[in-house]
PDB file of C-alpha atoms in Angstrom:
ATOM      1  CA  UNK A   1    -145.310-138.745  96.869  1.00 56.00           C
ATOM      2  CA  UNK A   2    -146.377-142.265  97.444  1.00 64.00           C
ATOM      3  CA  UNK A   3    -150.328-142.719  96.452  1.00 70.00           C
ATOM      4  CA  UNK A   4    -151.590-142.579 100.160  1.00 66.00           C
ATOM      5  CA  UNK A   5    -149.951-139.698 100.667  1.00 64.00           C
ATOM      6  CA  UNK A   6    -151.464-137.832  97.199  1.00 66.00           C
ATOM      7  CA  UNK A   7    -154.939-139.513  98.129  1.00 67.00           C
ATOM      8  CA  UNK A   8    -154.192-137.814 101.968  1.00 62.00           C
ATOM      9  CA  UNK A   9    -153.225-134.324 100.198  1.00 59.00           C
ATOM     10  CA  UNK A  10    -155.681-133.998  97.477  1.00 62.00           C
ATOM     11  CA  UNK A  11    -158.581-135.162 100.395  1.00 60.00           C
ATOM     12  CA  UNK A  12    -157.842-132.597 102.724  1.00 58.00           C
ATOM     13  CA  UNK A  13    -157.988-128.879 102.843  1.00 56.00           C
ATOM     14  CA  UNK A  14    -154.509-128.870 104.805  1.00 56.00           C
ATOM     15  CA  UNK A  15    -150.907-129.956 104.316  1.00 55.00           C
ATOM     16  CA  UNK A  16    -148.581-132.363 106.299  1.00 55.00           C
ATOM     17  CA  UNK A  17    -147.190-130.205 107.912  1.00 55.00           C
ATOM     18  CA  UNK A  18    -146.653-130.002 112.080  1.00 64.00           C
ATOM     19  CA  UNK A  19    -145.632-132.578 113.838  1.00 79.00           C
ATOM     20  CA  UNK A  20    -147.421-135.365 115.582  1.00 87.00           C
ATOM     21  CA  UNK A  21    -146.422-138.707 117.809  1.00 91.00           C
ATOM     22  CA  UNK A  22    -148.380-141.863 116.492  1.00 94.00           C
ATOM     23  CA  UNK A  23    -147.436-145.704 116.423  1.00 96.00           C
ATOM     24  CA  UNK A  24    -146.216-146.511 112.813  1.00 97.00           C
ATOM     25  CA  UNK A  25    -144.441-149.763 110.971  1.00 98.00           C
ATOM     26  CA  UNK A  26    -140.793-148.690 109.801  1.00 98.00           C
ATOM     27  CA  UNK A  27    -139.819-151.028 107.372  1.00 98.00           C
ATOM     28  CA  UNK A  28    -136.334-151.451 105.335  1.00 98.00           C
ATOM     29  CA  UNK A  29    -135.174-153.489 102.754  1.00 98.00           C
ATOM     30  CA  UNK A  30    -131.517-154.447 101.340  1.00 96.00           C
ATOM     31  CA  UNK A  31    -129.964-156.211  98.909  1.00 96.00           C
ATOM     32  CA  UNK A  32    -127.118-158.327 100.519  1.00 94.00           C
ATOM     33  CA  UNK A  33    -123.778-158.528  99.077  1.00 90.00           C
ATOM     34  CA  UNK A  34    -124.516-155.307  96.948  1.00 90.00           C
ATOM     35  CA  UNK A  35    -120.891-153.923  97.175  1.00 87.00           C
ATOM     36  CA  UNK A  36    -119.720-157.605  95.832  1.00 86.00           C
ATOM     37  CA  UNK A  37    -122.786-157.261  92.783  1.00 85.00           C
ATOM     38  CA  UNK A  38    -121.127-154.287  91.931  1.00 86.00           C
ATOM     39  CA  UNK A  39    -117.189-155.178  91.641  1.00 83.00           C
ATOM     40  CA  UNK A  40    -117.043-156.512  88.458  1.00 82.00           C
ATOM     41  CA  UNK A  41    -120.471-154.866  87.044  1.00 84.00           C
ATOM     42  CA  UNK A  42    -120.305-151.212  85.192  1.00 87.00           C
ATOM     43  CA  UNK A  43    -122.083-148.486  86.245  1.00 90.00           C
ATOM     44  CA  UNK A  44    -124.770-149.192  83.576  1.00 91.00           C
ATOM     45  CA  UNK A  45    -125.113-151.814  84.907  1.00 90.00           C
ATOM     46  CA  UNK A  46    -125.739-151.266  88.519  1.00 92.00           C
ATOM     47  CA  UNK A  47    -128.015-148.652  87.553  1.00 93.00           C
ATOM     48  CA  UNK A  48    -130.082-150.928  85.830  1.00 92.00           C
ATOM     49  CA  UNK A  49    -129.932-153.248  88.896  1.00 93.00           C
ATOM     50  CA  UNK A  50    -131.074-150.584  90.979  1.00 95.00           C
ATOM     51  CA  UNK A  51    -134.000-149.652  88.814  1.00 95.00           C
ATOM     52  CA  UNK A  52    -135.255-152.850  88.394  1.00 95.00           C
ATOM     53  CA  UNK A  53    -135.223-153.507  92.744  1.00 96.00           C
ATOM     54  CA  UNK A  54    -136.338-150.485  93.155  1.00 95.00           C
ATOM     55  CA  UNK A  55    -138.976-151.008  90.745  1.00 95.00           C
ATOM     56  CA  UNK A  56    -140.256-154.309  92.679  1.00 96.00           C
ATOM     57  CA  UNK A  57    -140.173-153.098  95.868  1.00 97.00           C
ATOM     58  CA  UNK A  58    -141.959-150.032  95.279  1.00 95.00           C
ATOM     59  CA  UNK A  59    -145.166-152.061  94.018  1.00 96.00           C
ATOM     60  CA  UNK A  60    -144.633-154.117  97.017  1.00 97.00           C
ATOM     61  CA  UNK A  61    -144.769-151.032  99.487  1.00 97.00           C
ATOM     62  CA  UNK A  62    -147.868-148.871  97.351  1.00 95.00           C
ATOM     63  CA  UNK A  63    -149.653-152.723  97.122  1.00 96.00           C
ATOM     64  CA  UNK A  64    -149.839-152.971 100.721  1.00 96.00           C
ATOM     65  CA  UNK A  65    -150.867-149.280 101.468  1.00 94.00           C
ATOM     66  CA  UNK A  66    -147.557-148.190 102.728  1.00 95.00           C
ATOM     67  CA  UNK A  67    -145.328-145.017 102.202  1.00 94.00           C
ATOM     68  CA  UNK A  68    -142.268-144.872 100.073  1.00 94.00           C
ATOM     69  CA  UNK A  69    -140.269-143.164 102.539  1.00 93.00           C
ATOM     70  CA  UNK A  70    -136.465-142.847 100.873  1.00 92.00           C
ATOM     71  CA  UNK A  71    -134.565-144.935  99.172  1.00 93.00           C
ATOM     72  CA  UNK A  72    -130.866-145.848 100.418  1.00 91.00           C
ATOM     73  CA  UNK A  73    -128.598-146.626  97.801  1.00 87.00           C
ATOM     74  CA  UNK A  74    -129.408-150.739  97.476  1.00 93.00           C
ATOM     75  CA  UNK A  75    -131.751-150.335  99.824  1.00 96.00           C
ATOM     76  CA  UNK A  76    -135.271-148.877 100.414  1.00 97.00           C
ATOM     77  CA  UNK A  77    -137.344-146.865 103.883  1.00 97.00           C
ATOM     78  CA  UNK A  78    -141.088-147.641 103.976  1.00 97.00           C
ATOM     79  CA  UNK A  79    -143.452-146.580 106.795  1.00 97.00           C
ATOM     80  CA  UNK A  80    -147.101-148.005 107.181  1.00 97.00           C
ATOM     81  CA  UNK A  81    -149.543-146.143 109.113  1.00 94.00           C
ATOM     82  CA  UNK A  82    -148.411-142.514 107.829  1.00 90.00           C
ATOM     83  CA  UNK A  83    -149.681-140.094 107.518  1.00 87.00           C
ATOM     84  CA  UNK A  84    -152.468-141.645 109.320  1.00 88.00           C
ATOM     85  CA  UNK A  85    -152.158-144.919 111.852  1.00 91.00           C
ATOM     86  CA  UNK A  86    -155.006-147.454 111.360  1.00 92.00           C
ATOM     87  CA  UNK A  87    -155.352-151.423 113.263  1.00 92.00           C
ATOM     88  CA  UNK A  88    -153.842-152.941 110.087  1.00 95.00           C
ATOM     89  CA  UNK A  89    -150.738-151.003 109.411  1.00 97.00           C
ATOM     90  CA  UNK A  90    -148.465-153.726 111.552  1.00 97.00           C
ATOM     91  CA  UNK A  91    -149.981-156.563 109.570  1.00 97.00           C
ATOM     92  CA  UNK A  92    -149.940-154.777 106.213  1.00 97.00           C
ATOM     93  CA  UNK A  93    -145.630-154.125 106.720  1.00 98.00           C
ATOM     94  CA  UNK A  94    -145.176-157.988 107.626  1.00 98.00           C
ATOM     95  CA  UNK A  95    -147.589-158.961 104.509  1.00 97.00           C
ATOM     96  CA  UNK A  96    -145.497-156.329 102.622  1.00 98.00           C
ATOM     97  CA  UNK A  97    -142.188-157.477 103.442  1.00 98.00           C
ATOM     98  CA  UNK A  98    -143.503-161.203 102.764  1.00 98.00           C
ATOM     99  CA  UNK A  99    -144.470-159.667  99.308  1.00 98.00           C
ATOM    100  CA  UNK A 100    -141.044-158.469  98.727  1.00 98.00           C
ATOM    101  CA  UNK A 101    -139.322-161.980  99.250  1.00 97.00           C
ATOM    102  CA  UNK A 102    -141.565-163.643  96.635  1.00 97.00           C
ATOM    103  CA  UNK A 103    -141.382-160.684  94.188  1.00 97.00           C
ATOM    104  CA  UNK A 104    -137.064-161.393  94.660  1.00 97.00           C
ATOM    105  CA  UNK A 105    -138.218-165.663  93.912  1.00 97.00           C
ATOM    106  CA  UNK A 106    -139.889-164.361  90.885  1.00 97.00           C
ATOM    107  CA  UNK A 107    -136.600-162.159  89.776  1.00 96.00           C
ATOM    108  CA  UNK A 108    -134.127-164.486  90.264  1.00 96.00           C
ATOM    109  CA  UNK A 109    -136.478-166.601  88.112  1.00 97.00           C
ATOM    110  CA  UNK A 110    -135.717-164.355  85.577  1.00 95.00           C
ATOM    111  CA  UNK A 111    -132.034-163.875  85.945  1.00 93.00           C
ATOM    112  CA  UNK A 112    -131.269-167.193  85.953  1.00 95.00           C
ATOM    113  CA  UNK A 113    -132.773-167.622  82.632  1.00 96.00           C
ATOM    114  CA  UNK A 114    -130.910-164.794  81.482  1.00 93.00           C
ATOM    115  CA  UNK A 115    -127.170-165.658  83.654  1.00 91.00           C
ATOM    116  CA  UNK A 116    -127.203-163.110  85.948  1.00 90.00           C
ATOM    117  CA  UNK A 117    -126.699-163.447  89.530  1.00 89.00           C
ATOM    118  CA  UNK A 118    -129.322-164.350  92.221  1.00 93.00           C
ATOM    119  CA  UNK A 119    -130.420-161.457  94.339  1.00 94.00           C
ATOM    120  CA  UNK A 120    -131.170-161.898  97.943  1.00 96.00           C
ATOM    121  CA  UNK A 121    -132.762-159.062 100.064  1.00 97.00           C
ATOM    122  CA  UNK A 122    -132.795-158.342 104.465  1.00 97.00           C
ATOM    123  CA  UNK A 123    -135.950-156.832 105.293  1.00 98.00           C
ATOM    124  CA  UNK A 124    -136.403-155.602 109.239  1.00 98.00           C
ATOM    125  CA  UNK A 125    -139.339-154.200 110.802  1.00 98.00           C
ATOM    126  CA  UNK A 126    -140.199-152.435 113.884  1.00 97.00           C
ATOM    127  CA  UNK A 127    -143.599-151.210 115.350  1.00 98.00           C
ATOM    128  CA  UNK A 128    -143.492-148.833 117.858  1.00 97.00           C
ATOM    129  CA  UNK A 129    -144.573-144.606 118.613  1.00 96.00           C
ATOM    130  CA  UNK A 130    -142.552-142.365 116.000  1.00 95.00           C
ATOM    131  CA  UNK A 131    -143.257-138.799 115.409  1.00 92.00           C
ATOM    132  CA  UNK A 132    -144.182-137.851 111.779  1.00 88.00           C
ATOM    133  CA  UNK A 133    -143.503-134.680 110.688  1.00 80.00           C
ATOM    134  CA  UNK A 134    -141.067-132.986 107.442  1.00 74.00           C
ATOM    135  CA  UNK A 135    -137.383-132.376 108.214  1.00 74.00           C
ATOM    136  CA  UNK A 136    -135.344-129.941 106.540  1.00 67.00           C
ATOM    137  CA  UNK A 137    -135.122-126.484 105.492  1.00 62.00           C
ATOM    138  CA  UNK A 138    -135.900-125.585 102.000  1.00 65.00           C
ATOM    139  CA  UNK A 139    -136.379-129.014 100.884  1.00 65.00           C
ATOM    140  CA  UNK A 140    -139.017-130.724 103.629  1.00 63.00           C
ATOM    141  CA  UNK A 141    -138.957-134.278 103.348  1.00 71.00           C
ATOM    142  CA  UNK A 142    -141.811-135.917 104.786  1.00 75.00           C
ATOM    143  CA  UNK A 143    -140.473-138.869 107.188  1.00 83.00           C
ATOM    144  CA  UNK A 144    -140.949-140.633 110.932  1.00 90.00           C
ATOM    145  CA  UNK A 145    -138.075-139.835 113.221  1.00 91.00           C
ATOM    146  CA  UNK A 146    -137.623-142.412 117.017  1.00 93.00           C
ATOM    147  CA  UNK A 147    -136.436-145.215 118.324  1.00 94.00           C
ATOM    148  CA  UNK A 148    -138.526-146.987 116.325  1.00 96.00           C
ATOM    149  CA  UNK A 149    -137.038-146.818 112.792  1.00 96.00           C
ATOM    150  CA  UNK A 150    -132.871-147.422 114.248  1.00 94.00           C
ATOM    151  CA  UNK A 151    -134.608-150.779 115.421  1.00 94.00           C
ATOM    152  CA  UNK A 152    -135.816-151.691 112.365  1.00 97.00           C
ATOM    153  CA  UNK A 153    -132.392-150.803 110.593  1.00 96.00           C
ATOM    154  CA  UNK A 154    -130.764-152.563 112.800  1.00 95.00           C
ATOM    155  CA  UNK A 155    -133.396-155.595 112.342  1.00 95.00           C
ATOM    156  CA  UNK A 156    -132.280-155.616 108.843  1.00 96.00           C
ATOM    157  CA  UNK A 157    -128.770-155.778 109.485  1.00 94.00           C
ATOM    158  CA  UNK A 158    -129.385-158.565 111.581  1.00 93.00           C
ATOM    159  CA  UNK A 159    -131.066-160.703 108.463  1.00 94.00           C
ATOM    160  CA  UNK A 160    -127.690-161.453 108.002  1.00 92.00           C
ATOM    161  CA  UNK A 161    -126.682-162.770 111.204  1.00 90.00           C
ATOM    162  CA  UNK A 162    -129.394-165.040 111.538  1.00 90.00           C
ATOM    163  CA  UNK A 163    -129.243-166.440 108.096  1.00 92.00           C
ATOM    164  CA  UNK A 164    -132.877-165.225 107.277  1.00 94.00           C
ATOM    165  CA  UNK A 165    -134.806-163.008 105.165  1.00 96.00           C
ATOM    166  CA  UNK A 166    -137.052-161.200 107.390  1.00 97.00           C
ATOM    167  CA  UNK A 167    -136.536-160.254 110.969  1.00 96.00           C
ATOM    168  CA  UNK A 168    -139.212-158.581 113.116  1.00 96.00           C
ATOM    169  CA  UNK A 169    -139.518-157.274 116.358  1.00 95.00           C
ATOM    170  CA  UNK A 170    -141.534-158.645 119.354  1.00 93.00           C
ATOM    171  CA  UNK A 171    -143.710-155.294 119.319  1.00 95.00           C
ATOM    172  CA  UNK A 172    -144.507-156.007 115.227  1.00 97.00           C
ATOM    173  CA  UNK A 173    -145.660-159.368 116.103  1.00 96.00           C
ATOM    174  CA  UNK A 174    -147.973-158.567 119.032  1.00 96.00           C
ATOM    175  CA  UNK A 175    -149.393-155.643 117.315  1.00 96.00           C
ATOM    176  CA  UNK A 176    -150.129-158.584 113.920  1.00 97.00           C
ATOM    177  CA  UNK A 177    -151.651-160.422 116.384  1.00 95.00           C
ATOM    178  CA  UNK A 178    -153.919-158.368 118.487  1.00 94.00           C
ATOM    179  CA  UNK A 179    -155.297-157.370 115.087  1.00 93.00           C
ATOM    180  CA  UNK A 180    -156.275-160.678 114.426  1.00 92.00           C
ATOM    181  CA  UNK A 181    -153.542-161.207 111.586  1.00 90.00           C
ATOM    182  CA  UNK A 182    -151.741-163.881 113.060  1.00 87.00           C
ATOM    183  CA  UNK A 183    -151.598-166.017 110.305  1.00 92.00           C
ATOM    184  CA  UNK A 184    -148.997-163.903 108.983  1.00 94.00           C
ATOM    185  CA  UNK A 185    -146.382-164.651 111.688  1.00 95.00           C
ATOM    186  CA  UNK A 186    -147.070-168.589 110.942  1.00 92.00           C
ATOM    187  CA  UNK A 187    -143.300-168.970 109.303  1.00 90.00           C
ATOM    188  CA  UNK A 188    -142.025-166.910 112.230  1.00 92.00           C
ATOM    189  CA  UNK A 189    -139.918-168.275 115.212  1.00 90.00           C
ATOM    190  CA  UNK A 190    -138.353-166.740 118.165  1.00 85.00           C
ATOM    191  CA  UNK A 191    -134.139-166.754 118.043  1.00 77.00           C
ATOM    192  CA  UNK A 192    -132.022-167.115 120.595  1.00 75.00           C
ATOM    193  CA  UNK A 193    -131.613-163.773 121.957  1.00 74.00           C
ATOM    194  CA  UNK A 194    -129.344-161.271 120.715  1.00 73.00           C
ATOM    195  CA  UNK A 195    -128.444-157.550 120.667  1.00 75.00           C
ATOM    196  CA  UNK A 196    -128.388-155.289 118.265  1.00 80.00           C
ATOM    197  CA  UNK A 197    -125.856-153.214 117.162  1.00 75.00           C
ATOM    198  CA  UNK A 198    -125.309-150.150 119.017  1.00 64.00           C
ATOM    199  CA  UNK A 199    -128.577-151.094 121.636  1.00 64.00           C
ATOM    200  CA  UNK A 200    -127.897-152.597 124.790  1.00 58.00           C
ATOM    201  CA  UNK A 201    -131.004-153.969 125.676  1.00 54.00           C
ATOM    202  CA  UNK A 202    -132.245-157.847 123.864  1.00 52.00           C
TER     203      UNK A 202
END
């Protein structure tokens, strides 16, 4: 479990379980080119690549109150504002994902002292109603199902597109503004508009 979630458990007479609708921050984060990283790398290797991402992004994520939700592969699921929503949970994912990108500067420090190869991350976020529940049969996963987190996927996807390392929704940035975090979006502009895979709407 990620800490809020032990904090939430160990606080509270009840479990997680039953379902409930509330307006959450889905997050995800990808290394780009990982399939190329890979080619001429053993499995050793990659696992250590992996571990060493993984380990980064996870302090990210727990730093910034949010919820290790899966990883996937190269690539991580965070939610913020689970299991309960609060007025900072949008700004808290954008300051998050801004953590992530200078954790990565501070990495590829590192490798290029030791002559590896420069890592470069996508990171997409979404704000919008999800409903938080577990999935599964016998093994319950705790997680947010809607709309909500296939636009932030598909956010992240579209890091590559628009030659960026963060890409956030319109919903995100009004909810880091109306609580009073605007100073967040201060590197952000607005890009032509586009669609997203699979969505027909802009």
């Amino acid at each position: 479990f990620s800490p809020n979630l032990v904090d939430e458990l160990s606080a509270s007479d009840d479990d997680l379980e039953g379902e409930r609708r509330q307006p959450v921050a889905v997050l995800f984060a990808d290394i780009v080119g990982f399939t190329m990283l890979c080619e001429n790398a053993g499995p050793e290797q990659v696992m250590r690549l992996l571990r060493q991402f993984q380990q980064r992004m996870e302090a990210a994520i727990f730093e910034h109150g949010g919820t290790l939700d899966k990883y996937l592969g190269d690539g991580v699921m965070a939610t913020f504002g689970t299991p309960r929503a609060g007025e900072r949970d949008a700004g808290n994912a954008l300051a998050c994902a801004l953590a992530m990108q200078r954790s990565m500067v501070d990495w590829n420090a590192e490798r290029r002292r030791a002559g590896e190869t420069e890592i470069a991350i996508g990171v997409g976020i979404d704000f919008g109603p999800c409903v938080v529940g577990d999935v599964g049969a016998e093994r319950l996963e705790f997680t947010v199902v809607g709309d909500t987190v296939n636009v932030a996927a598909r956010l992240e996807e579209a890091t590559r597109a628009l030659a960026t390392g963060i890409v956030i929704s319109e919903d995100l940035a009004k909810a880091v503004t109306a609580a009073g975090n605007h100073g967040l979006l201060a590197q952000f502009s607005a890009p032509r508009p586009f669609t997203l895979r699979g969505r027909e709407g802009e």
